Amino acid sequence: MTKKKINIAIDGYSSCGKSTLAKALAKKLDYVFVDSGAMYRAVTYFCIKNGIIKDRQVNEELLIKHLPDLHIHFGEYLHNGSRAVLLNGKDVSLDIRSMEVAGMVSEVAAIKAVRTFLVAEQQALGKQGGVIMDGRDIGTVVFPHAELKIFVTASPEIRAQRRFLELQQTQPDITLEEVKENLEHRDFIDTTRKESPLIQAADAIVIDNSELDRDEQLARALKLVEEAQEKSWSTSH
Ligand code: CDP
């Protein structure tokens, strides 16, 4: 039996290991990995560069006017399993990971027009199946019919520590406190915003990876994929 290419939605709080899991699954299954958060980060980077964000204020009217000029694409796979992020043809993969972008991305992602614009692009990417997308609203809004939905959780301390170690490699001046505050700030906005707030989809399966290493987390998810593929195959025959 050839395994059917399903769509897999992975959601969760900031820095809970969603992307790590999504990347590992995509590699193992030969699926396409899409980091939806990178798209919100690219829009935020664009706003910062073009004076649409000033003094922590987003000029919504100006942003909405510029949305059609924004072309975000995913390029080649990088050594860490991420994909290059291209904003109007320019590689912004590193720029979108700055604390400046992290500090404003949840404000930008709370804007309805931004979500409508990016969700349409994300849905188009998933049309053929075989996509693993991670984010906040993938199982609830982007792919409400995804054959497998995973909700990843980990304790706030562990999440902050992991992100701190990751960011330290490219931003050596960063402090753990700064990272912790940013995660708390984003979690608060992401869970309380009006437009598609971060919530666990009713049919999502939780993986708490506080005590799991990468291999254990991947093994658990692969079992869920196997089950979802079998279920999807039997219901379509
Ligand atoms: O990787 P990390 O958990 O730090 O966050 P991310 O996936 O890069 O997402 C950055 C921000 O984009 C989040 O804090 C959300 O505000 C927003 N986002 C969203 O609203 N919806 C998504 N599907 C993905 C990200």
CSV table of C-alpha atoms and ligand atoms in Angstrom, one decimal:
chain,number,residue,atom,x,y,z
A,1,MET,CA,0.0,0.0,0.0
A,2,THR,CA,1.4,3.4,-0.9
A,3,LYS,CA,1.1,5.7,2.0
A,4,LYS,CA,-1.2,8.6,1.3
A,5,LYS,CA,0.3,12.1,1.6
A,6,ILE,CA,-1.6,13.7,4.4
A,7,ASN,CA,-1.4,17.2,5.8
A,8,ILE,CA,0.0,17.6,9.3
A,9,ALA,CA,-0.8,20.6,11.5
A,10,ILE,CA,1.6,21.4,14.4
A,11,ASP,CA,0.6,24.1,16.8
A,12,GLY,CA,1.8,25.4,20.2
A,13,TYR,CA,3.2,28.2,22.3
A,14,SER,CA,6.3,30.2,21.4
A,15,SER,CA,9.4,28.1,21.2
A,16,CYS,CA,7.9,24.9,22.3
A,17,GLY,CA,9.8,22.8,19.7
A,18,LYS,CA,7.1,22.8,17.0
A,19,SER,CA,9.5,23.7,14.2
A,20,THR,CA,12.1,21.2,15.4
A,21,LEU,CA,9.5,18.5,15.3
A,22,ALA,CA,8.0,19.7,12.0
A,23,LYS,CA,11.5,19.8,10.3
A,24,ALA,CA,12.4,16.3,11.6
A,25,LEU,CA,9.1,14.8,10.4
A,26,ALA,CA,9.4,16.5,7.0
A,27,LYS,CA,12.9,15.0,6.5
A,28,LYS,CA,11.9,11.6,7.6
A,29,LEU,CA,8.7,11.4,5.5
A,30,ASP,CA,9.9,13.5,2.6
A,31,TYR,CA,7.1,16.0,3.1
A,32,VAL,CA,7.3,19.8,2.6
A,33,PHE,CA,8.0,21.8,5.7
A,34,VAL,CA,6.3,25.2,6.0
A,35,ASP,CA,7.1,27.5,9.0
A,36,SER,CA,4.1,29.8,9.1
A,37,GLY,CA,5.6,31.9,11.8
A,38,ALA,CA,8.4,32.8,9.5
A,39,MET,CA,5.8,34.4,7.2
A,40,TYR,CA,4.5,36.6,10.1
A,41,ARG,CA,8.1,37.4,11.0
A,42,ALA,CA,8.8,38.4,7.3
A,43,VAL,CA,5.8,40.8,7.3
A,44,THR,CA,7.1,42.3,10.6
A,45,TYR,CA,10.6,42.7,9.2
A,46,PHE,CA,9.1,44.5,6.2
A,47,CYS,CA,7.2,46.9,8.5
A,48,ILE,CA,10.3,47.7,10.5
A,49,LYS,CA,12.4,48.3,7.4
A,50,ASN,CA,9.7,50.5,5.7
A,51,GLY,CA,8.7,52.8,8.6
A,52,ILE,CA,5.4,51.0,9.1
A,53,ILE,CA,6.4,50.3,12.7
A,54,LYS,CA,7.6,53.3,14.7
A,55,ASP,CA,8.0,53.5,18.4
A,56,ARG,CA,6.3,50.1,18.8
A,57,GLN,CA,3.2,51.3,16.9
A,58,VAL,CA,2.1,49.5,13.8
A,59,ASN,CA,0.5,51.9,11.2
A,60,GLU,CA,-2.2,49.5,10.2
A,61,GLU,CA,-3.5,51.6,7.3
A,62,LEU,CA,-0.1,51.8,5.7
A,63,LEU,CA,0.5,48.1,6.3
A,64,ILE,CA,-2.7,47.1,4.6
A,65,LYS,CA,-1.9,49.3,1.7
A,66,HIS,CA,1.5,47.5,1.3
A,67,LEU,CA,0.3,43.9,1.8
A,68,PRO,CA,-0.2,43.3,-2.0
A,69,ASP,CA,3.5,44.3,-2.5
A,70,LEU,CA,4.7,41.5,-0.2
A,71,HIS,CA,5.9,38.3,-1.8
A,72,ILE,CA,7.1,35.7,0.6
A,73,HIS,CA,8.6,32.5,-0.6
A,74,PHE,CA,10.4,29.5,0.9
A,75,GLY,CA,13.6,28.6,-0.8
A,76,GLU,CA,16.1,25.8,-0.4
A,77,TYR,CA,16.5,23.7,2.8
A,78,LEU,CA,19.3,24.9,5.0
A,79,HIS,CA,21.7,22.7,7.0
A,80,ASN,CA,19.5,22.9,10.1
A,81,GLY,CA,16.4,21.6,8.2
A,82,SER,CA,14.8,25.2,8.0
A,83,ARG,CA,14.1,26.7,4.7
A,84,ALA,CA,15.4,30.0,3.4
A,85,VAL,CA,12.8,32.7,3.6
A,86,LEU,CA,12.7,35.1,0.7
A,87,LEU,CA,11.0,38.5,1.0
A,88,ASN,CA,10.5,40.0,-2.4
A,89,GLY,CA,13.4,37.9,-3.6
A,90,LYS,CA,15.8,38.8,-0.8
A,91,ASP,CA,17.0,36.2,1.6
A,92,VAL,CA,15.8,37.4,5.1
A,93,SER,CA,16.2,34.0,6.9
A,94,LEU,CA,18.5,35.5,9.5
A,95,ASP,CA,17.0,39.0,9.8
A,96,ILE,CA,13.6,37.6,10.8
A,97,ARG,CA,15.1,35.9,13.9
A,98,SER,CA,16.2,39.2,15.5
A,99,MET,CA,14.8,40.2,18.9
A,100,GLU,CA,13.6,43.4,17.2
A,101,VAL,CA,11.3,41.3,15.0
A,102,ALA,CA,10.4,38.9,17.8
A,103,GLY,CA,9.4,42.0,19.9
A,104,MET,CA,6.7,43.1,17.4
A,105,VAL,CA,5.6,40.0,15.5
A,106,SER,CA,2.7,39.2,17.7
A,107,GLU,CA,1.3,42.7,17.3
A,108,VAL,CA,1.5,42.3,13.6
A,109,ALA,CA,0.1,38.8,13.6
A,110,ALA,CA,-3.0,40.1,15.6
A,111,ILE,CA,-4.1,42.2,12.6
A,112,LYS,CA,-7.0,40.7,10.7
A,113,ALA,CA,-5.9,41.7,7.2
A,114,VAL,CA,-2.4,40.3,7.8
A,115,ARG,CA,-3.9,36.9,8.8
A,116,THR,CA,-6.3,36.8,5.9
A,117,PHE,CA,-3.5,37.5,3.5
A,118,LEU,CA,-1.1,34.9,5.0
A,119,VAL,CA,-3.7,32.2,5.7
A,120,ALA,CA,-4.7,32.2,2.0
A,121,GLU,CA,-1.0,31.7,1.0
A,122,GLN,CA,-0.6,28.9,3.5
A,123,GLN,CA,-3.8,27.1,2.3
A,124,ALA,CA,-2.5,27.3,-1.2
A,125,LEU,CA,0.8,25.7,-0.1
A,126,GLY,CA,-1.2,22.7,1.4
A,127,LYS,CA,-3.4,22.0,-1.6
A,128,GLN,CA,-1.5,19.0,-2.8
A,129,GLY,CA,-1.1,17.3,0.6
A,130,GLY,CA,2.2,16.2,2.0
A,131,VAL,CA,2.7,19.4,3.9
A,132,ILE,CA,3.8,19.8,7.5
A,133,MET,CA,3.0,23.3,8.7
A,134,ASP,CA,3.7,24.7,12.2
A,135,GLY,CA,2.2,27.7,13.8
A,136,ARG,CA,-0.6,28.8,16.1
A,137,ASP,CA,-3.8,28.4,14.1
A,138,ILE,CA,-2.9,25.6,11.6
A,139,GLY,CA,-5.2,23.0,13.1
A,140,THR,CA,-8.0,25.4,13.8
A,141,VAL,CA,-8.0,27.8,10.8
A,142,VAL,CA,-5.5,27.0,8.1
A,143,PHE,CA,-6.0,23.2,7.8
A,144,PRO,CA,-9.1,22.5,9.9
A,145,HIS,CA,-9.4,19.2,8.0
A,146,ALA,CA,-5.8,18.1,8.5
A,147,GLU,CA,-5.5,14.4,8.9
A,148,LEU,CA,-3.2,14.8,11.8
A,149,LYS,CA,-3.1,17.7,14.3
A,150,ILE,CA,-0.4,17.8,17.0
A,151,PHE,CA,-0.3,20.4,19.8
A,152,VAL,CA,3.1,20.7,21.3
A,153,THR,CA,3.7,21.9,24.9
A,154,ALA,CA,6.6,22.3,27.2
A,155,SER,CA,7.1,24.2,30.5
A,156,PRO,CA,7.8,28.0,30.1
A,157,GLU,CA,11.3,27.6,31.8
A,158,ILE,CA,12.3,24.9,29.4
A,159,ARG,CA,11.0,26.8,26.4
A,160,ALA,CA,13.0,30.0,27.4
A,161,GLN,CA,16.2,28.0,28.1
A,162,ARG,CA,16.0,26.3,24.7
A,163,ARG,CA,15.4,29.5,22.8
A,164,PHE,CA,18.1,31.3,24.7
A,165,LEU,CA,20.7,28.7,23.7
A,166,GLU,CA,19.5,28.7,20.1
A,167,LEU,CA,19.6,32.5,19.7
A,168,GLN,CA,22.9,32.9,21.6
A,169,GLN,CA,24.7,31.3,18.6
A,170,THR,CA,23.8,34.2,16.3
A,171,GLN,CA,23.1,36.9,18.9
A,172,PRO,CA,25.8,36.5,21.6
A,173,ASP,CA,24.6,39.6,23.6
A,174,ILE,CA,21.2,38.1,24.3
A,175,THR,CA,20.1,37.4,27.9
A,176,LEU,CA,17.9,34.7,29.2
A,177,GLU,CA,15.7,37.3,30.9
A,178,GLU,CA,15.1,39.1,27.6
A,179,VAL,CA,14.1,35.8,25.9
A,180,LYS,CA,11.8,34.8,28.7
A,181,GLU,CA,10.1,38.2,28.6
A,182,ASN,CA,9.6,38.0,24.9
A,183,LEU,CA,8.1,34.5,25.1
A,184,GLU,CA,5.7,35.6,27.8
A,185,HIS,CA,4.7,38.7,25.8
A,186,ARG,CA,4.0,36.7,22.7
A,187,ASP,CA,2.2,33.9,24.5
A,188,PHE,CA,-0.1,36.5,26.1
A,189,ILE,CA,-0.9,38.3,22.8
A,190,ASP,CA,-1.2,35.1,20.8
A,191,THR,CA,-3.7,33.5,23.2
A,192,THR,CA,-5.8,36.6,23.9
A,193,ARG,CA,-6.1,38.2,20.4
A,194,LYS,CA,-9.5,38.4,18.8
A,195,GLU,CA,-8.4,37.0,15.4
A,196,SER,CA,-7.8,33.2,15.6
A,197,PRO,CA,-6.1,33.1,18.9
A,198,LEU,CA,-3.8,30.2,19.8
A,199,ILE,CA,-6.0,27.4,21.1
A,200,GLN,CA,-5.7,23.6,20.9
A,201,ALA,CA,-8.0,22.2,18.2
A,202,ALA,CA,-10.5,19.8,19.7
A,203,ASP,CA,-9.1,16.9,17.7
A,204,ALA,CA,-5.4,17.7,18.3
A,205,ILE,CA,-3.2,15.3,20.1
A,206,VAL,CA,-0.9,16.8,22.7
A,207,ILE,CA,2.8,16.0,22.9
A,208,ASP,CA,4.4,17.5,26.0
A,209,ASN,CA,8.1,17.4,25.3
A,210,SER,CA,9.4,18.9,28.5
A,211,GLU,CA,10.9,15.5,29.4
A,212,LEU,CA,11.5,14.2,25.8
A,213,ASP,CA,14.6,14.5,23.7
A,214,ARG,CA,14.4,15.1,20.0
A,215,ASP,CA,14.5,11.5,19.0
A,216,GLU,CA,11.8,10.5,21.6
A,217,GLN,CA,9.6,13.3,20.4
A,218,LEU,CA,10.0,12.3,16.7
A,219,ALA,CA,9.3,8.6,17.5
A,220,ARG,CA,6.1,9.6,19.2
A,221,ALA,CA,5.0,11.8,16.3
A,222,LEU,CA,5.9,9.2,13.7
A,223,LYS,CA,3.6,6.7,15.4
A,224,LEU,CA,0.8,9.3,15.2
A,225,VAL,CA,1.5,9.8,11.5
A,226,GLU,CA,1.3,6.1,10.8
A,227,GLU,CA,-2.0,5.9,12.6
A,228,ALA,CA,-3.4,8.9,10.7
A,229,GLN,CA,-2.2,7.6,7.4
A,230,GLU,CA,-3.9,4.3,8.0
A,231,LYS,CA,-7.1,5.9,9.1
A,232,SER,CA,-7.1,8.3,6.1
A,233,TRP,CA,-6.4,5.4,3.7
A,234,SER,CA,-9.2,3.2,5.1
A,235,THR,CA,-11.8,6.0,5.1
A,236,SER,CA,-11.0,6.9,1.5
A,237,HIS,CA,-11.4,3.2,0.3
B,1,CDP,O1,9.3,29.9,16.6
B,1,CDP,P1,8.5,30.6,17.6
B,1,CDP,O2,7.7,29.7,18.4
B,1,CDP,O3,9.3,31.6,18.4
B,1,CDP,O4,7.5,31.5,16.8
B,1,CDP,P2,7.1,31.6,15.3
B,1,CDP,O5,6.5,30.3,14.9
B,1,CDP,O6,8.3,32.0,14.5
B,1,CDP,O7,6.0,32.7,15.2
B,1,CDP,C1,6.2,34.0,15.5
B,1,CDP,C2,4.9,34.7,15.8
B,1,CDP,O8,4.1,34.7,14.7
B,1,CDP,C3,4.1,34.1,16.9
B,1,CDP,O9,4.5,34.5,18.2
B,1,CDP,C4,2.7,34.6,16.6
B,1,CDP,O10,2.4,35.9,17.0
B,1,CDP,C5,2.7,34.6,15.1
B,1,CDP,N1,2.1,33.4,14.4
B,1,CDP,C6,0.8,33.4,14.3
B,1,CDP,O11,0.1,34.3,14.8
B,1,CDP,N2,0.2,32.4,13.6
B,1,CDP,C7,0.9,31.4,13.1
B,1,CDP,N3,0.3,30.4,12.4
B,1,CDP,C8,2.3,31.4,13.2
B,1,CDP,C9,2.9,32.4,13.9
